[in-house]
Amino acid sequence: MKFTCLSKGGGFHFPPCHMLSVSGFRILLDCPLDLSSLAIFSPVPIALEAHESLETDSVVRKKQKIEKTLDANDLVCAEPWYKTVKSLHLWDASFIDVILISSPTGLLGLPFLTRTKDFSAKIYVTEAAARIGQLMMEDLVSMHMELRQFYGPEDSSFLQWMRWEGLEVLPSELKKIASGTDCEELGAWMPLYSAVDVKDCMRKVQTLKYAEEACYNGTLVIKAFSSGLEIGTCNWTINGPKRNIAYISSSIFVSTHAMDFNFLGLQGNDLIIFSDFSTLDTTENMENDNTYCDPVTSSNASDDLYNLEEIAASLLKDDESMEEMEKLAFICTCAFDSVRAGGSVLVPIDRLGIVLCLLEQMSLLLESSSLKVPIYIISSVAEELLAFTNIIPEWLCKQRQEKLFSGEPLFAHVKLIKERKIHVFPAVHSVELLTNWQEPCVVFCPHWSLRLGPVVHLLRYWCSDPNSLLILESGDDANLALLPFKPMAMKVLQCSFLSGISLQKVQPLLKALQPKLLLFPKDLRCKIQISEANTIIHYSENETLCMPSSKESTEIDIATDLASQFHWKTLKQETVTRLDGELFMDQGKHRLLSGFRQADSKQHRPLLHWGSPDLKRLLTELSKMGITGTLKKNMDSAESKNAAGIIDIDDPEKALIDVRETGTVIITADENLASHIFKAIDIVLDGI
Amino acid sequence: MAIDCLVLGAGQEVGKSCMVVSINGKRIMFDCGMHMGYTDSRRYPDFSLISKTGDFDNALTCVIVTHFHLDHIGALPYFTEVCGYKGPIYMTYPTKALAPLMLEDYRKNMDRRGEDEQFTSDHIAECMKKVIPVNLKQTVQVDKDLQIRAYYAGHVIGAAMFYAKVGDAAMVYTGDYNMTPDRHLGAAQIDRLQLDLLITESTYATTIRDSRYGREREFLKAVHNCVAAGGKVLIPTFALGRAQELCILLEDYWERMNLKVPIYFSAGLTIQANMYYKMLINWTSQKIKETYATHNAFDFKNVRNFDRSLINAPGPCVLFATPGMIVGGFSLKVFMQWAPSENNLVTLPGYCVAGTIGHKLMSGKLTKIDLDKDTQINVRCQIHQLSFSPHTDAKGIMDLVKFLSPKHAILVHGEKPKMATLKERIQSELGIQCYCPANNETVTIPSTHYVKADASGTFIRSCLNPNFKFSTCSSTDKSYLDSNKSKAVSRLSVSDDRATEGILVVEKGKKAKVIHQDEFLHMLGEKKHEIQFAYCFPMHMARTEDLSSTSHMLCSFDKCTLISRLSMILSDELSEGNILDLGEELQVESFRVSVCSSDNCPHRLSSSLQNGSESVFFCCHWSVADEKLAWKIISIMKNSTL
């Protein structure tokens, strides 16, 4: 088995990407897009002068500016390209056998792969992740088209900004995003796929339900288990004939909307690939390097827990989800304060579950007050997405499922849309929006690094209004993302949401899962020390790890009804038998079942003999059968000890038996006699 | 090593489906239904047969319910709340959501009939709390050994067939299913599984149905004609299933024909049920699923709630009223008002139990119905009977049994004589052992079991390479010989003896091992001793050829001609084996023959020496595996002339 981490990703919107080789099959885990790098591009310019920023005279102006702080004119003013996982291009897509997608965001880069020639991999995605991912891609494509209309059809020449001259004039900050530290990431940029590519990609996807067994090639049994991060996100188990693997992506134990992290489903696997990098991003909680190992010592408390139920109970304590709900409540009160002061609120957040919960809480809050503030959702796919979230009770958390059983809608937005408290529009320029528009208001729209779609127009509109509020998910790139809208009078609320397993819970989780072998990110090593696994291998980006197989031989299941028909033979120490029936490979198991042939048609006969026959014994055996013969000659008795000779048979028919060291030839014209002689030889020889 | 099936209900009858299956130490109850035809203790399965002491928690591993019909779930609240079963219960999401509606509706009706109450509203709620919902194809690990999985069954929303596996033994219990899609549900779907046992329903064990399209059109025409003439249409249905299906049908027709006549749902459960259907759209047919975002098919545009005051309002309308079969309640009330007018229409969807008004209406033309001593209803309205059913027909059952090819099959949920016919068909046409046990009987069948062995890499690798042998065997099947009808059926048979190259070695105190035969001798430290057969004999030559008298000096060219001529003879006469012409040698499997020019060939038997001028010697050798073939070839050669 081989494992290569292609990318450790960057937070919720850019999940990690790995390549795995099991039982001779190559498996790609996730295929994301680095959307944050979209921020180096300028959004649609408002005035014409901005369009000329890449003219040669402006280049000189730019060069002088390098040392200054970044401003909006530094951004690349061109049709955006998209950054994929850079190391993925070093692999031949046609050699990938299986692709496992753990989340909707892990699907965004897939059309780049599926449109390559000779692509033939089987893609497994959970039903819900596939649908949400598809809608996200459709939105991305249509928002990109909107931007493209501004730039016009692409000229065939190589992109200006990607040329050396173009890169040279980029400020170092942007250059690093564009080309990496050593220019090695330049190849990762791709022009966006088309709507046809997306459709084509989705056609190649095989959707799964949670815990549905998918059997690839009869060898690998692949199952998805809920990870709790978002609706439809999952962790994987891959069971092959020689190894059982569990892949843990970013997971949340108790979710406010999605089905909880089903860690019990991952039990019984000897290898765990831990790929939750979410704690890497939450460094602000522990600034000081020296305290990094603290959580480990504090986790000693959990050492007292020995049985599984206790560990499970401690993992499922919903303190985290309580904290999340409090965060949401805080966001709602901030938004409420803002609209009360007459300012509008813009919420460009791309986490479906968070948006759905915010919608519920915010409308509750607004309803309880006398304020008549409308909530708008502006996105080309919002209508479909909202409708979809209400027909998937099987993918939601327990509380939401209870709503199904009591006959209520799963999410409140269905009712709110009907009551016209929430309005859904496909775009900012749609007629219904213009006629309904009313301020102050609360607007939800997709994020797309604040470069594409309705968010750009709304930010431009509100950025100078000190009463308005922007609610953003925090990240390192927020500063760059907001650059085109500076100076901003608008208030900005940055919030971070839980997006993975917290450090304190890693240790008890591994204790519950008991892996023999653990693959753990090197980057997290200093944050936590793990004592649970028998062996820990640390991995880092672009380093291939080889793991010897744990089992030497393959196990084979033999049906007992077949085994009872075997003809056993006892040798010195062992009993042996020749196999029969047909060998099947199914669900990663070798099975020997009785074939369809009738048993009587096949007479049992040894096919393989060894040793050398004793000629005297052979003569006696023959005479027992009524066959008489004489030992004609010993071929040079000195050379051959006892085994060589010719037996001449005259009764009942003429026949010769030519016995040599390595073989015997029976020469006769009579079929019956031949088989009798064979039987006699079979008696004096060992055979099977 | 055996599977025991205790039939507690639906054995040779329809009603109170309940089957307790013991596999490898696990005991599963499939369905827990009630019989609608009885009001005494016979209405429930005889649970005392499961456990004399009433300790059901230890007697059963889990309960699985396939769908929300009362004959499959009706006894569940009684079993959990009154009998005290507290173990796990599994059903699909829609079944869990909709079952309480069905149970509650039944309970209310029961109150009206004045029977003693068997379970309360609280019982239903408490019972449903214990239910663990499952999704289709989700593999649920009930405990360490027992695995269950639901497959789509059509029939009603959320209906599922359940697969259960314990150790090496596996089975499927179908519940009710439909192999053809209808207006709102898809057809049953299942994987090809290795099964020891299949328990299938057999409601329509002998019926073959034609397409439902014609019958749907008939129904729509009848309704349209009635409302066009200003009449009122009464459709008495139960709340779930049929009502939604017909409503989709009508809604679609209304849109197409641009009809404005109102469609009403009686203020029963149906509007509430539509709420559930809207959320469970993923469990309906593909066509309905695809359109959910723009228009949810269960968002009926033309459907309104019915108010009692509208019963005698003028103008045409269509009304869905509960309960079905006109057993009483609101549908009876409306029927009493509408039946006397010949303009009106009563459409009876599906089966009506004997004794109900629905049954009386179906059984023939009548003008008067005596409700009780004092009330008599004049029936002048038109009666239309709908004949589509959500059950599979005989062909569907046979298709499913054939597709799954289980080792054994059990038929339940059907009528005894028809089941016997189907049983015969399954045994004779598919060669599958089949049973149709009566209630409270137990059927025991053997189950699969595997022994484990380690296989060597060489053996596994050799098994990866196909090793096909093609042979056209002129079938001399024993069956034909016995019946003196020795038909010479020539068919190509493909055999693959990969597995026979393996050798199983068992040593004391060690795990059994499978190795390839090539490795075997090495393991023993012995040398292979090959036993071969050989025979060198003359073959007649046709005199026409001017062959030189010194036949032993045949040049290689002549040898080749002789061999190719022999090859032609053999390919004419020999029905099996693959003849390879290798120039100076001919090969059929391990049998090799070549022209022998040596006078003292060791494979010649002196007595067979004949006059050499008209014949040529052929030297043959072969190994034991192809013994039969070899002698066949030799006899062909001896009897023909080159």
Tab-separated table of C-alpha atoms in Angstrom, chain A residues 229-527:
chain	number	residue	atom	x	y	z
A	229	LEU	CA	-19.201	18.530	8.852
A	230	GLU	CA	-21.921	19.393	6.385
A	231	ILE	CA	-24.925	17.789	4.720
A	232	GLY	CA	-23.677	14.787	2.777
A	233	THR	CA	-20.025	14.961	3.852
A	234	CYS	CA	-18.417	11.669	4.743
A	235	ASN	CA	-15.497	9.587	5.886
A	236	TRP	CA	-14.620	6.414	4.032
A	237	THR	CA	-13.786	2.839	4.815
A	238	ILE	CA	-11.976	0.832	2.178
A	239	ASN	CA	-11.830	-2.901	2.793
A	240	GLY	CA	-9.577	-4.955	0.570
A	241	PRO	CA	-8.502	-8.581	0.857
A	242	LYS	CA	-5.309	-7.582	2.642
A	243	ARG	CA	-6.115	-4.372	4.465
A	244	ASN	CA	-8.937	-2.423	6.078
A	245	ILE	CA	-8.551	1.325	5.824
A	246	ALA	CA	-10.536	4.168	7.354
A	247	TYR	CA	-10.133	7.676	5.991
A	248	ILE	CA	-11.101	10.426	8.405
A	249	SER	CA	-11.722	13.818	6.845
A	250	SER	CA	-12.696	16.907	8.831
A	251	SER	CA	-15.476	15.733	11.114
A	252	ILE	CA	-17.850	17.206	13.671
A	253	PHE	CA	-19.181	14.980	16.433
A	254	VAL	CA	-22.499	16.695	17.027
A	255	SER	CA	-23.862	18.782	14.211
A	256	THR	CA	-26.674	21.308	14.314
A	257	HIS	CA	-27.959	20.212	10.923
A	258	ALA	CA	-26.038	17.397	9.212
A	259	MET	CA	-26.019	13.796	10.393
A	260	ASP	CA	-23.540	13.340	13.241
A	261	PHE	CA	-20.012	11.970	12.842
A	262	ASN	CA	-20.514	8.214	12.750
A	263	PHE	CA	-17.176	7.194	14.234
A	264	LEU	CA	-18.468	3.828	15.398
A	265	GLY	CA	-18.836	2.845	11.750
A	266	LEU	CA	-15.092	3.303	11.332
A	267	GLN	CA	-14.259	0.738	13.988
A	268	GLY	CA	-12.419	-2.443	13.183
A	269	ASN	CA	-10.042	-1.012	10.607
A	270	ASP	CA	-6.347	-1.671	11.042
A	271	LEU	CA	-5.166	1.466	9.258
A	272	ILE	CA	-6.474	4.971	9.818
A	273	ILE	CA	-5.605	7.897	7.599
A	274	PHE	CA	-6.211	10.981	9.685
A	275	SER	CA	-6.799	13.896	7.366
A	276	ASP	CA	-8.490	16.514	9.522
A	277	PHE	CA	-6.273	19.572	9.191
A	278	SER	CA	-8.843	21.934	10.648
A	279	THR	CA	-6.874	22.506	13.861
A	280	LEU	CA	-3.991	23.899	11.787
A	281	ASP	CA	-6.090	26.947	11.005
A	282	THR	CA	-7.196	27.633	14.530
A	283	THR	CA	-3.787	28.805	15.657
A	284	GLU	CA	-5.203	31.995	17.123
A	285	ASN	CA	-6.473	29.975	20.043
A	286	MET	CA	-2.963	29.085	21.058
A	287	GLU	CA	-0.514	31.627	19.836
A	288	ASN	CA	2.357	30.393	21.890
A	289	ASP	CA	4.372	27.533	20.465
A	290	ASN	CA	5.342	26.244	23.847
A	291	THR	CA	1.823	25.536	24.881
A	292	TYR	CA	1.078	23.398	21.852
A	293	CYS	CA	1.452	20.188	23.704
A	294	ASP	CA	-0.851	21.205	26.489
A	295	PRO	CA	-3.975	19.577	25.134
A	296	VAL	CA	-2.242	16.241	25.300
A	297	THR	CA	-1.592	16.419	28.978
A	298	SER	CA	-5.081	17.658	29.593
A	299	SER	CA	-6.434	14.680	27.731
A	300	ASN	CA	-5.129	12.468	30.493
A	301	ALA	CA	-8.523	12.814	32.008
A	302	SER	CA	-9.894	10.678	29.241
A	303	ASP	CA	-7.434	7.908	30.073
A	304	ASP	CA	-9.728	6.849	32.832
A	305	LEU	CA	-12.342	5.963	30.307
A	306	TYR	CA	-11.788	2.427	29.265
A	307	ASN	CA	-14.916	1.098	27.768
A	308	LEU	CA	-16.187	2.223	24.439
A	309	GLU	CA	-19.520	3.556	25.607
A	310	GLU	CA	-17.873	5.963	28.003
A	311	ILE	CA	-15.505	7.224	25.326
A	312	ALA	CA	-18.356	7.559	22.876
A	313	ALA	CA	-20.423	9.452	25.393
A	314	SER	CA	-17.584	11.843	26.123
A	315	LEU	CA	-17.034	12.426	22.410
A	316	LEU	CA	-20.696	13.104	21.813
A	317	LYS	CA	-21.057	15.641	24.605
A	318	ASP	CA	-22.561	18.435	22.610
A	319	ASP	CA	-20.616	21.280	24.172
A	320	GLU	CA	-19.234	22.124	20.745
A	321	SER	CA	-22.582	22.376	19.078
A	322	MET	CA	-23.821	24.523	21.942
A	323	GLU	CA	-20.902	26.824	21.296
A	324	GLU	CA	-21.758	26.934	17.613
A	325	MET	CA	-25.364	27.805	18.372
A	326	GLU	CA	-24.182	30.614	20.608
A	327	LYS	CA	-22.004	31.924	17.808
A	328	LEU	CA	-24.974	31.928	15.475
A	329	ALA	CA	-27.068	33.714	18.089
A	330	PHE	CA	-24.344	36.333	18.431
A	331	ILE	CA	-24.213	36.864	14.673
A	332	CYS	CA	-27.972	37.280	14.629
A	333	THR	CA	-27.954	39.895	17.374
A	334	CYS	CA	-25.207	41.832	15.552
A	335	ALA	CA	-27.257	41.713	12.379
A	336	PHE	CA	-30.328	42.733	14.302
A	337	ASP	CA	-28.555	45.726	15.826
A	338	SER	CA	-27.425	46.756	12.404
A	339	VAL	CA	-30.852	46.641	10.755
A	340	ARG	CA	-32.373	48.424	13.729
A	341	ALA	CA	-29.879	51.236	13.121
A	342	GLY	CA	-31.035	51.340	9.528
A	343	GLY	CA	-28.063	49.528	7.984
A	344	SER	CA	-28.316	46.474	5.819
A	345	VAL	CA	-26.518	43.207	6.470
A	346	LEU	CA	-24.623	41.205	3.877
A	347	VAL	CA	-23.867	37.580	4.663
A	348	PRO	CA	-21.674	36.000	1.991
A	349	ILE	CA	-21.200	32.625	3.663
A	350	ASP	CA	-20.859	29.428	1.691
A	351	ARG	CA	-21.604	26.889	4.382
A	352	LEU	CA	-25.016	25.528	3.597
A	353	GLY	CA	-25.809	24.290	7.088
A	354	ILE	CA	-24.733	27.523	8.758
A	355	VAL	CA	-26.810	29.552	6.304
A	356	LEU	CA	-29.888	27.406	6.939
A	357	CYS	CA	-29.503	27.770	10.706
A	358	LEU	CA	-28.866	31.507	10.411
A	359	LEU	CA	-31.991	31.895	8.306
A	360	GLU	CA	-34.052	30.211	10.991
A	361	GLN	CA	-32.573	32.137	13.898
A	362	MET	CA	-32.497	35.482	12.185
A	363	SER	CA	-36.111	35.325	11.077
A	364	LEU	CA	-37.104	34.262	14.577
A	365	LEU	CA	-35.294	37.273	15.993
A	366	LEU	CA	-36.805	39.641	13.449
A	367	GLU	CA	-40.247	38.207	14.020
A	368	SER	CA	-40.020	38.722	17.754
A	369	SER	CA	-39.341	42.385	17.205
A	370	SER	CA	-41.695	44.665	15.362
A	371	LEU	CA	-39.100	45.345	12.653
A	372	LYS	CA	-40.246	44.516	9.172
A	373	VAL	CA	-36.957	43.656	7.567
A	374	PRO	CA	-36.916	41.365	4.544
A	375	ILE	CA	-34.372	38.582	4.089
A	376	TYR	CA	-33.111	38.079	0.549
A	377	ILE	CA	-31.220	35.090	-0.763
A	378	ILE	CA	-29.524	35.871	-4.050
A	379	SER	CA	-27.942	33.017	-5.939
A	380	SER	CA	-28.548	31.347	-9.256
A	381	VAL	CA	-29.074	28.007	-7.523
A	382	ALA	CA	-30.645	29.118	-4.232
A	383	GLU	CA	-34.154	28.048	-5.119
A	384	GLU	CA	-33.108	24.552	-6.009
A	385	LEU	CA	-30.718	24.254	-3.098
A	386	LEU	CA	-33.376	25.304	-0.603
A	387	ALA	CA	-35.900	22.910	-2.104
A	388	PHE	CA	-33.321	20.140	-1.961
A	389	THR	CA	-32.513	20.631	1.711
A	390	ASN	CA	-36.114	19.908	2.540
A	391	ILE	CA	-36.339	16.511	0.916
A	392	ILE	CA	-33.301	14.868	2.479
A	393	PRO	CA	-34.290	13.852	6.027
A	394	GLU	CA	-31.981	10.830	5.766
A	395	TRP	CA	-28.927	13.112	5.676
A	396	LEU	CA	-29.779	15.341	8.617
A	397	CYS	CA	-29.183	15.260	12.350
A	398	LYS	CA	-31.559	13.561	14.771
A	399	GLN	CA	-33.478	16.719	15.727
A	400	ARG	CA	-34.235	17.491	12.102
A	401	GLN	CA	-35.317	13.915	11.488
A	402	GLU	CA	-37.752	14.244	14.351
A	403	LYS	CA	-39.387	17.029	12.355
A	404	LEU	CA	-40.066	14.564	9.578
A	405	PHE	CA	-41.682	12.149	11.996
A	406	SER	CA	-43.922	14.856	13.371
A	407	GLY	CA	-44.817	16.060	9.896
A	408	GLU	CA	-43.119	19.460	10.026
A	409	PRO	CA	-40.782	20.830	7.351
A	410	LEU	CA	-37.145	19.921	8.005
A	411	PHE	CA	-35.975	23.525	7.839
A	412	ALA	CA	-38.075	26.568	8.600
A	413	HIS	CA	-37.220	28.346	5.354
A	414	VAL	CA	-40.028	26.506	3.513
A	415	LYS	CA	-42.598	28.195	5.688
A	416	LEU	CA	-40.758	31.531	5.663
A	417	ILE	CA	-40.621	31.608	1.873
A	418	LYS	CA	-44.321	30.863	1.700
A	419	GLU	CA	-45.029	33.666	4.179
A	420	ARG	CA	-42.859	35.936	2.063
A	421	LYS	CA	-40.482	36.666	4.897
A	422	ILE	CA	-37.630	35.236	2.870
A	423	HIS	CA	-37.308	36.124	-0.790
A	424	VAL	CA	-35.216	34.049	-3.174
A	425	PHE	CA	-33.822	35.616	-6.355
A	426	PRO	CA	-31.517	34.161	-8.965
A	427	ALA	CA	-29.510	37.392	-9.521
A	428	VAL	CA	-29.174	41.029	-8.435
A	429	HIS	CA	-30.615	42.216	-11.700
A	430	SER	CA	-33.717	40.041	-11.644
A	431	VAL	CA	-36.924	42.019	-12.055
A	432	GLU	CA	-38.592	40.588	-8.961
A	433	LEU	CA	-35.694	41.743	-6.853
A	434	LEU	CA	-35.834	45.270	-8.192
A	435	THR	CA	-39.555	45.534	-7.560
A	436	ASN	CA	-39.349	43.969	-4.091
A	437	TRP	CA	-36.176	45.620	-2.931
A	438	GLN	CA	-36.416	47.308	0.396
A	439	GLU	CA	-33.753	48.573	2.774
A	440	PRO	CA	-32.556	47.879	5.377
A	441	CYS	CA	-32.454	44.220	4.587
A	442	VAL	CA	-30.457	41.070	5.221
A	443	VAL	CA	-28.881	39.474	2.153
A	444	PHE	CA	-27.430	35.995	1.904
A	445	CYS	CA	-25.311	35.195	-1.154
A	446	PRO	CA	-22.389	32.993	-2.185
A	447	HIS	CA	-18.862	34.031	-1.211
A	448	TRP	CA	-16.659	33.078	-4.221
A	449	SER	CA	-13.755	34.948	-2.600
A	450	LEU	CA	-15.735	38.198	-3.070
A	451	ARG	CA	-14.852	38.235	-6.741
A	452	LEU	CA	-17.834	36.692	-8.504
A	453	GLY	CA	-21.580	37.019	-8.390
A	454	PRO	CA	-24.001	39.245	-6.477
A	455	VAL	CA	-21.658	39.800	-3.541
A	456	VAL	CA	-19.425	42.102	-5.624
A	457	HIS	CA	-22.252	44.451	-6.535
A	458	LEU	CA	-23.707	44.533	-3.067
A	459	LEU	CA	-20.334	45.161	-1.417
A	460	ARG	CA	-19.641	48.068	-3.769
A	461	TYR	CA	-23.075	49.391	-2.957
A	462	TRP	CA	-22.716	49.179	0.799
A	463	CYS	CA	-18.992	49.433	1.467
A	464	SER	CA	-19.105	53.138	2.154
A	465	ASP	CA	-22.144	52.910	4.415
A	466	PRO	CA	-21.025	52.876	8.051
A	467	ASN	CA	-24.377	51.512	9.210
A	468	SER	CA	-24.158	48.375	7.107
A	469	LEU	CA	-22.625	45.168	8.303
A	470	LEU	CA	-20.652	42.503	6.476
A	471	ILE	CA	-20.550	39.085	8.081
A	472	LEU	CA	-17.607	37.059	6.847
A	473	GLU	CA	-16.060	33.752	7.699
A	474	SER	CA	-12.599	34.588	8.992
A	475	GLY	CA	-9.518	33.452	7.162
A	476	ASP	CA	-5.996	34.619	6.408
A	477	ASP	CA	-7.096	35.991	3.090
A	478	ALA	CA	-9.893	38.274	4.277
A	479	ASN	CA	-7.670	41.302	3.885
A	480	LEU	CA	-6.845	40.490	0.286
A	481	ALA	CA	-10.431	39.569	-0.461
A	482	LEU	CA	-11.699	42.943	0.746
A	483	LEU	CA	-8.980	44.897	-1.076
A	484	PRO	CA	-11.071	46.071	-4.049
A	485	PHE	CA	-13.676	47.516	-1.718
A	486	LYS	CA	-11.326	49.598	0.373
A	487	PRO	CA	-11.566	52.051	2.002
A	488	MET	CA	-14.484	50.461	3.799
A	489	ALA	CA	-16.806	52.314	6.087
A	490	MET	CA	-18.956	49.239	6.378
A	491	LYS	CA	-18.597	47.268	9.561
A	492	VAL	CA	-17.093	43.817	9.196
A	493	LEU	CA	-17.807	40.927	11.507
A	494	GLN	CA	-15.438	38.036	11.043
A	495	CYS	CA	-16.396	34.774	12.624
A	496	SER	CA	-14.943	31.318	12.574
A	497	PHE	CA	-17.014	28.164	12.664
A	498	LEU	CA	-16.175	24.738	13.929
A	499	SER	CA	-14.798	22.812	10.975
A	500	GLY	CA	-13.256	19.661	12.321
A	501	ILE	CA	-12.277	17.486	15.256
A	502	SER	CA	-10.946	19.559	18.112
A	503	LEU	CA	-7.517	18.592	19.449
A	504	GLN	CA	-8.899	17.369	22.758
A	505	LYS	CA	-11.066	14.829	21.006
A	506	VAL	CA	-8.439	13.323	18.711
A	507	GLN	CA	-6.951	11.165	21.439
A	508	PRO	CA	-10.208	9.657	22.724
A	509	LEU	CA	-11.383	9.128	19.155
A	510	LEU	CA	-8.311	7.093	18.318
A	511	LYS	CA	-8.734	5.225	21.551
A	512	ALA	CA	-12.216	4.231	20.459
A	513	LEU	CA	-11.070	3.169	17.001
A	514	GLN	CA	-7.940	1.243	18.047
A	515	PRO	CA	-6.002	1.282	14.766
A	516	LYS	CA	-2.871	-0.838	14.362
A	517	LEU	CA	-1.369	1.763	12.118
A	518	LEU	CA	-2.056	5.485	12.016
A	519	LEU	CA	-1.141	7.930	9.272
A	520	PHE	CA	-1.039	11.345	10.887
A	521	PRO	CA	-0.136	14.768	9.472
A	522	LYS	CA	3.380	15.842	10.330
A	523	ASP	CA	2.148	19.412	10.751
A	524	LEU	CA	-0.054	18.413	13.643
A	525	ARG	CA	2.672	16.458	15.369
A	526	CYS	CA	3.763	19.284	17.580
A	527	LYS	CA	0.186	19.954	18.582
